[in-house]
XYZ file of C-alpha atoms in Angstrom:
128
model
C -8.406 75.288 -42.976
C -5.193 74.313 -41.160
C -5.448 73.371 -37.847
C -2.524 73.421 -35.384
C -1.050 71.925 -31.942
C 1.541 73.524 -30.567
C 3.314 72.614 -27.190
C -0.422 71.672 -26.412
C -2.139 74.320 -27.743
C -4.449 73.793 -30.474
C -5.183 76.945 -32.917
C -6.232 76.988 -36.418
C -4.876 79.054 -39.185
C -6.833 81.051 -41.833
C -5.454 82.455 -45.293
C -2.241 84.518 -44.815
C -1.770 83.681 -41.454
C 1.809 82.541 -40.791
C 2.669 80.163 -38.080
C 5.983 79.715 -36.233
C 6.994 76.523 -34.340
C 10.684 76.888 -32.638
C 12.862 74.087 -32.978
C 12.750 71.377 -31.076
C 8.404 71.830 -30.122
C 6.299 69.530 -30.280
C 3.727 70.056 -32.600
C 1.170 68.694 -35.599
C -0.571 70.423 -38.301
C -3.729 68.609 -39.888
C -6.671 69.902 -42.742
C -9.560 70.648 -40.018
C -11.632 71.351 -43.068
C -13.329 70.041 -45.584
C -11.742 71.648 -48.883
C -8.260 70.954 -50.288
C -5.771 73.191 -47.695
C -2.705 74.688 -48.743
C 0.196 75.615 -47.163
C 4.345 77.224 -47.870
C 6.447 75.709 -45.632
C 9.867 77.234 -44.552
C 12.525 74.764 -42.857
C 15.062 75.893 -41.845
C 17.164 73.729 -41.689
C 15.129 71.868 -43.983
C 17.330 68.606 -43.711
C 15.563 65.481 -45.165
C 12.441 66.806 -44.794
C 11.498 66.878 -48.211
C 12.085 63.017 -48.652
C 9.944 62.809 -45.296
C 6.822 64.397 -47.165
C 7.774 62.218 -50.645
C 7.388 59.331 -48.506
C 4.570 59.952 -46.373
C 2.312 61.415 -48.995
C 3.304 58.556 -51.328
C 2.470 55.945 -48.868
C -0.921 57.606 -48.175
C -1.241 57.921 -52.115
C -0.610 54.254 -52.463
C -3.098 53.370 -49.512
C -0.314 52.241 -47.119
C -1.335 54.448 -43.820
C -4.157 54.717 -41.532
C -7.083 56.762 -41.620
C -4.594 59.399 -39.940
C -1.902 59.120 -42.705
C 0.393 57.223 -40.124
C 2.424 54.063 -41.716
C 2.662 50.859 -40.167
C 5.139 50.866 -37.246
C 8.278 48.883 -38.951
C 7.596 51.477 -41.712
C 7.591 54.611 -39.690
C 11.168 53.062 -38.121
C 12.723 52.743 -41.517
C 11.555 56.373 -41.736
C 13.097 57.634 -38.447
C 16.647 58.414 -39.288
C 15.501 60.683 -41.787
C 12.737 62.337 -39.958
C 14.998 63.187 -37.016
C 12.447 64.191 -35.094
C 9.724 65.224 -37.606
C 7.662 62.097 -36.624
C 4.475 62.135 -34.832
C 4.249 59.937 -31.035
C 6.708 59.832 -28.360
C 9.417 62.514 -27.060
C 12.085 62.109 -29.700
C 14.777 60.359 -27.309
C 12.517 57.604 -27.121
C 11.998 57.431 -30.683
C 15.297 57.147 -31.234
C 15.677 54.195 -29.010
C 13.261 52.214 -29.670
C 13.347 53.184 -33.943
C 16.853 52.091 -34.108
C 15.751 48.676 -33.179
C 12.722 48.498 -34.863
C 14.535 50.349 -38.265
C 16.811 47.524 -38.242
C 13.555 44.670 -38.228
C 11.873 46.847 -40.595
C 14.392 47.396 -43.273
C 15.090 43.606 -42.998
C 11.477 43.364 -44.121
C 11.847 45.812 -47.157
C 10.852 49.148 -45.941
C 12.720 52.373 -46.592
C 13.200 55.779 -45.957
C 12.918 56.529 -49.346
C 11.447 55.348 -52.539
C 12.710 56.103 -55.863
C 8.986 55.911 -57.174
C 8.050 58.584 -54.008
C 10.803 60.788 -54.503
C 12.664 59.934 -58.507
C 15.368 59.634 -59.594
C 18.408 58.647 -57.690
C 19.842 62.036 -56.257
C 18.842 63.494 -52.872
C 19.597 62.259 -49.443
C 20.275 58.514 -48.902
C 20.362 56.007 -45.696
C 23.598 54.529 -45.850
């Protein structure tokens, strides 16, 4: 089962529910339940937020989040500029400013946005 918080509110969704979060809302979506959950998600726009998942998931895959499938910090400001928002914490002005100097530390240390062994290949979105 999916579970939701939206602006605040916390809901769960069952099989062929559909769920609508307006831009710009703050919200998470987490597996309440015990068995595998699936979802469709729509973006529009979707932006980079397919190399957002690739990179998230494969980090978790690989063992390199927390319990909550959050990355270290210096990772999850390598992943900012891409996320544009999509990241969990604080109001996304702050992220912004604070991320941009922590992106900086953290690429210096190696992290990325993207990973070729997350996401393949070399097309798709790139930091420059």
């Amino acid at each position: 089962m999916l579970s939701f918080k939206i602006d605040g509110r916390a809901r769960s969704a069952t099989r062929d529910d559909v769920v609508v979060i307006p831009p710009g809302t703050r919200h998470q979506w987490w597996n309440s339940g015990d068995e595998i959950a699936r979802a469709t998600l729509v973006l529009r726009p979707a932006m980079k937020f397919e190399t957002v998942m690739e990179t998230m998931f494969g980090l978790a895959r690989d063992g390199k989040t927390n319990p909550r499938g959050i990355p270290n910090l210096l990772q999850v400001a390598a992943l900012a500029p891409f996320a544009d928002g999509y990241l969990p914490g604080p109001p996304i002005v702050e992220q912004r400013i604070v991320f941009r100097v922590l992106g900086v530390v953290g690429r210096r240390f190696g992290y990325r946005a993207r990973y070729e062994r997350y996401s393949g290949g070399t097309s798709g979105p790139h930091l420059l």
